XYZ file of C-alpha atoms in Angstrom:
310
model
C 40.162 6.140 20.698
C 38.057 9.309 21.094
C 37.815 11.504 24.157
C 35.678 14.657 24.089
C 35.592 16.890 27.177
C 33.348 19.944 27.740
C 33.242 20.780 24.041
C 31.477 24.039 23.135
C 30.984 25.857 19.854
C 28.823 28.803 18.824
C 28.052 30.289 15.425
C 27.295 33.870 16.339
C 24.261 33.785 18.596
C 23.546 30.114 17.849
C 25.031 27.691 20.400
C 25.798 24.564 18.380
C 27.535 22.644 21.216
C 27.279 23.203 24.939
C 29.640 21.245 27.188
C 29.562 18.006 25.194
C 31.589 15.094 26.562
C 31.923 11.375 25.746
C 34.485 8.620 25.197
C 34.673 5.893 22.549
C 36.964 2.919 23.010
C 38.825 1.059 20.291
C 36.710 -1.351 18.235
C 33.293 0.172 18.971
C 30.652 1.107 16.406
C 28.916 4.149 17.830
C 26.026 6.086 16.337
C 25.924 9.830 16.858
C 22.192 10.379 16.731
C 20.111 13.517 16.739
C 17.714 15.680 14.746
C 18.969 18.083 12.121
C 20.760 20.970 13.822
C 21.582 18.966 16.963
C 25.349 19.498 16.573
C 26.412 16.189 15.002
C 28.290 17.632 12.043
C 29.918 20.289 14.239
C 31.377 17.572 16.488
C 32.648 15.655 13.474
C 34.291 18.741 11.975
C 36.048 19.389 15.293
C 37.206 15.780 15.619
C 38.607 15.799 12.090
C 40.432 19.092 12.551
C 38.333 21.185 10.175
C 36.808 23.360 12.880
C 38.179 24.819 16.098
C 36.002 24.672 19.221
C 35.383 27.696 21.399
C 36.145 25.668 24.503
C 36.873 22.118 25.581
C 39.174 19.319 24.472
C 38.994 16.751 21.663
C 41.493 13.880 21.537
C 41.973 11.087 19.000
C 44.155 8.122 19.955
C 45.562 10.178 22.834
C 46.458 13.182 20.640
C 44.964 16.653 21.022
C 43.244 17.479 17.735
C 44.233 21.157 17.931
C 47.937 20.662 18.614
C 48.510 17.463 16.583
C 46.083 18.016 13.714
C 48.063 16.310 10.940
C 48.958 13.320 13.111
C 45.287 12.938 14.034
C 44.142 13.200 10.423
C 46.586 10.442 9.464
C 44.697 8.140 11.848
C 41.237 9.030 10.526
C 39.271 7.897 7.507
C 36.639 10.551 6.909
C 33.462 10.434 4.829
C 31.765 13.854 4.940
C 28.075 14.212 4.205
C 28.835 15.667 0.770
C 32.073 13.945 -0.162
C 34.248 15.709 -2.761
C 34.465 13.590 -5.896
C 35.709 14.425 -9.375
C 33.116 13.112 -11.840
C 35.445 13.202 -14.846
C 38.051 10.967 -13.149
C 37.950 7.200 -13.264
C 37.651 5.323 -9.981
C 41.193 4.001 -10.348
C 42.739 7.410 -11.066
C 40.837 9.008 -8.211
C 42.052 6.420 -5.701
C 45.609 6.752 -7.045
C 45.399 10.503 -6.438
C 44.131 9.956 -2.885
C 46.956 7.479 -2.227
C 49.456 10.144 -3.247
C 47.755 12.800 -1.123
C 47.801 10.399 1.819
C 51.551 9.978 1.270
C 51.293 6.220 0.962
C 54.720 4.974 -0.211
C 54.726 4.301 -3.994
C 55.651 0.665 -3.454
C 52.556 0.118 -1.281
C 49.976 1.978 -3.344
C 48.888 -0.883 -5.598
C 48.260 -3.134 -2.590
C 46.384 -0.457 -0.661
C 44.200 0.465 -3.622
C 43.450 -3.202 -4.232
C 42.452 -3.693 -0.592
C 40.087 -0.713 -0.684
C 38.600 -1.706 -4.031
C 37.812 -5.275 -2.946
C 36.516 -4.125 0.453
C 34.004 -1.859 -1.291
C 33.283 -4.217 -4.254
C 34.409 -1.697 -6.865
C 36.570 -4.051 -8.922
C 34.116 -4.053 -11.858
C 34.041 -0.247 -12.016
C 37.682 0.836 -11.867
C 37.810 2.232 -15.400
C 34.452 4.015 -15.262
C 34.228 7.778 -14.724
C 32.859 8.513 -11.257
C 30.148 10.691 -12.764
C 28.651 7.656 -14.505
C 28.219 5.648 -11.298
C 25.009 5.362 -9.316
C 24.829 7.210 -6.016
C 25.329 3.969 -4.126
C 28.559 3.229 -5.970
C 29.736 6.820 -5.547
C 29.305 6.281 -1.805
C 31.448 3.171 -2.157
C 34.150 5.257 -3.842
C 33.969 7.696 -0.930
C 34.356 4.850 1.547
C 37.235 3.398 -0.472
C 39.168 6.667 -0.203
C 38.409 6.790 3.521
C 39.970 3.364 4.203
C 42.830 3.565 1.711
C 45.451 4.363 4.376
C 44.195 1.730 6.860
C 42.878 4.223 9.425
C 42.392 3.343 13.076
C 39.198 5.406 13.150
C 36.421 5.813 10.586
C 34.211 8.898 10.901
C 31.170 8.813 8.641
C 28.720 11.718 8.365
C 25.273 10.557 7.176
C 26.739 7.683 5.113
C 23.406 6.478 3.680
C 21.632 9.786 3.027
C 19.836 9.828 -0.314
C 20.317 6.123 -1.036
C 17.559 3.711 -2.005
C 16.703 0.775 0.323
C 18.909 -1.714 -1.515
C 21.876 0.655 -1.468
C 21.330 1.352 2.236
C 21.552 -2.361 3.061
C 24.724 -2.660 0.969
C 26.399 0.274 2.737
C 25.353 -1.084 6.149
C 26.961 -4.435 5.375
C 30.073 -2.667 4.164
C 30.342 -0.635 7.384
C 30.046 -3.842 9.429
C 32.937 -5.365 7.489
C 35.059 -2.239 7.872
C 34.445 -2.238 11.634
C 36.465 -5.440 11.923
C 39.601 -3.337 11.499
C 38.601 0.181 12.584
C 36.654 1.984 15.269
C 33.572 3.549 13.651
C 31.727 6.732 14.572
C 28.908 7.686 12.265
C 26.305 10.401 12.530
C 22.719 10.066 11.414
C 19.207 11.248 12.150
C 17.794 7.943 10.827
C 16.930 5.740 13.800
C 16.948 2.363 11.959
C 20.572 3.044 10.971
C 21.646 3.028 14.606
C 19.511 -0.012 15.485
C 20.909 -1.931 12.516
C 24.586 -1.144 13.043
C 25.369 -0.064 16.584
C 25.667 -1.492 20.038
C 25.801 2.014 21.464
C 24.276 5.396 20.705
C 25.096 8.949 21.724
C 21.986 11.104 21.370
C 22.449 14.842 20.862
C 19.742 17.455 21.137
C 20.193 21.211 21.054
C 23.952 20.868 21.338
C 23.893 18.672 24.452
C 24.290 14.938 25.100
C 20.875 13.695 26.229
C 21.809 9.998 26.320
C 24.951 7.878 26.002
C 24.314 4.161 26.477
C 24.237 0.762 24.867
C 21.069 0.174 22.881
C 20.052 -2.695 25.138
C 20.199 -0.368 28.139
C 18.249 2.360 26.361
C 15.539 -0.114 25.370
C 15.296 -1.862 28.727
C 12.750 -0.901 31.385
C 11.789 -2.162 34.827
C 8.192 -2.680 33.745
C 6.569 -6.071 33.232
C 3.573 -6.939 31.068
C 1.198 -9.732 32.110
C -1.659 -11.027 29.943
C -4.276 -13.350 31.448
C -7.286 -15.141 30.049
C -10.249 -13.598 31.818
C -10.078 -11.003 34.602
C -9.205 -12.637 37.951
C -10.598 -10.782 40.945
C -7.991 -8.795 42.895
C -5.191 -9.371 40.386
C -4.205 -5.704 40.121
C -3.974 -5.303 43.894
C -1.927 -8.470 44.272
C 0.484 -7.371 41.544
C 0.913 -3.997 43.216
C 1.956 -5.752 46.429
C 5.043 -7.383 44.883
C 8.345 -6.067 46.221
C 9.706 -3.445 43.854
C 6.393 -2.919 42.071
C 4.862 0.519 41.652
C 1.744 1.483 39.777
C -0.275 -1.197 38.003
C -2.184 -0.315 34.846
C -4.848 -2.696 33.584
C -7.007 -3.044 30.491
C -9.325 -5.719 29.078
C -9.843 -6.749 25.446
C -11.560 -9.801 23.947
C -11.843 -11.603 27.269
C -8.188 -11.045 28.201
C -6.781 -8.777 30.879
C -3.476 -6.990 30.378
C -1.535 -5.616 33.345
C 1.478 -3.341 33.091
C 3.407 -3.417 36.366
C 5.813 -0.513 36.757
C 9.060 -1.415 38.483
C 10.651 1.013 40.901
C 14.134 -0.325 41.585
C 15.344 -1.487 38.177
C 14.851 -5.187 38.983
C 13.153 -7.796 36.825
C 9.649 -8.335 38.193
C 8.810 -11.292 35.935
C 9.935 -14.137 38.268
C 7.878 -12.766 41.162
C 4.858 -12.210 38.917
C 5.123 -15.765 37.582
C 5.183 -17.193 41.116
C 2.166 -15.065 42.050
C 0.252 -16.239 38.978
C 1.058 -19.890 39.760
C 0.009 -19.538 43.379
C -3.346 -18.029 42.371
C -3.865 -20.372 39.426
C -4.258 -17.449 37.017
C -4.672 -18.514 33.361
C -1.395 -17.126 32.082
C -1.291 -16.093 28.416
C 1.855 -13.932 28.287
C 4.514 -12.569 30.629
C 7.430 -10.428 29.510
C 9.660 -7.602 30.545
C 8.653 -4.468 28.674
C 11.013 -2.835 26.197
C 11.123 0.462 24.370
C 12.133 1.079 20.783
C 14.836 3.597 19.989
C 12.124 5.738 18.445
C 10.257 5.799 21.777
C 13.441 6.757 23.639
C 14.219 9.454 21.090
C 10.729 10.944 21.329
C 10.831 10.896 25.127
C 14.142 12.746 25.072
C 12.804 15.223 22.543
C 9.854 16.035 24.802
C 12.164 16.285 27.800
C 10.455 13.744 30.048
C 12.124 13.204 33.416
C 12.130 9.426 32.979
C 13.954 9.673 29.650
C 16.573 12.046 31.070
C 17.190 9.597 33.922
């Protein structure tokens, strides 16, 4: 659905994008994650045809964005960070205007507007001026216009910025429902947004892709954590002798010993550790494969650690 190859863009002396590349297949929900100024909005503006790159290629549904701009835009539903709304217009009149701008045939407009209204739960607010709606419902109006023409791809730029917690949950649920019919790419610098909605994240920093992986892969590690009652003699040395094990870190608190066994080859050390504990009759309290939160991954990438880059 999206293919980006060696995309670069500079604003004067500021390099916003530097050789960015990724692919998104049909039906995915992908979070474009990064701090402010990472290049997220620049990528979105290029994908939607509002900005021309200095170098590289951007394709939507097999079409070059630069040479088939209108055809690409017909396939996209776009929610910019600051969506243009007309506060004096009613919701119904605004959506009717968008349907005309989208060149939806007159005979289909009532059905399309109805679909968008019910998808975004706006049916009780059709006659109200947009300016009288809460910010959460204004976001719903923005999403309704984005899906009015049944797009194959939804591109959402910071869709929950400025919303209260209840509104954020409502918009998240709405995006999940919309993803049943469209591929979704949304940008955010809010980590819980990606964890709540996505199976995959593309992390941008300083105009470059630092990570592109499924969340489960980003969170997974080769390390194992073992907690024992007491401190068995020689446990750390025995754990370090397991095939595939590296360094072993140990600590003791409240009569319990905790060992973190670093894996070296990407394998799951837990079965071997369990067998070792059983053989030595260690009083096992806990054994698990260690995981990282997205926040930990993000911070590691931000500090440029070698492990995170790998």
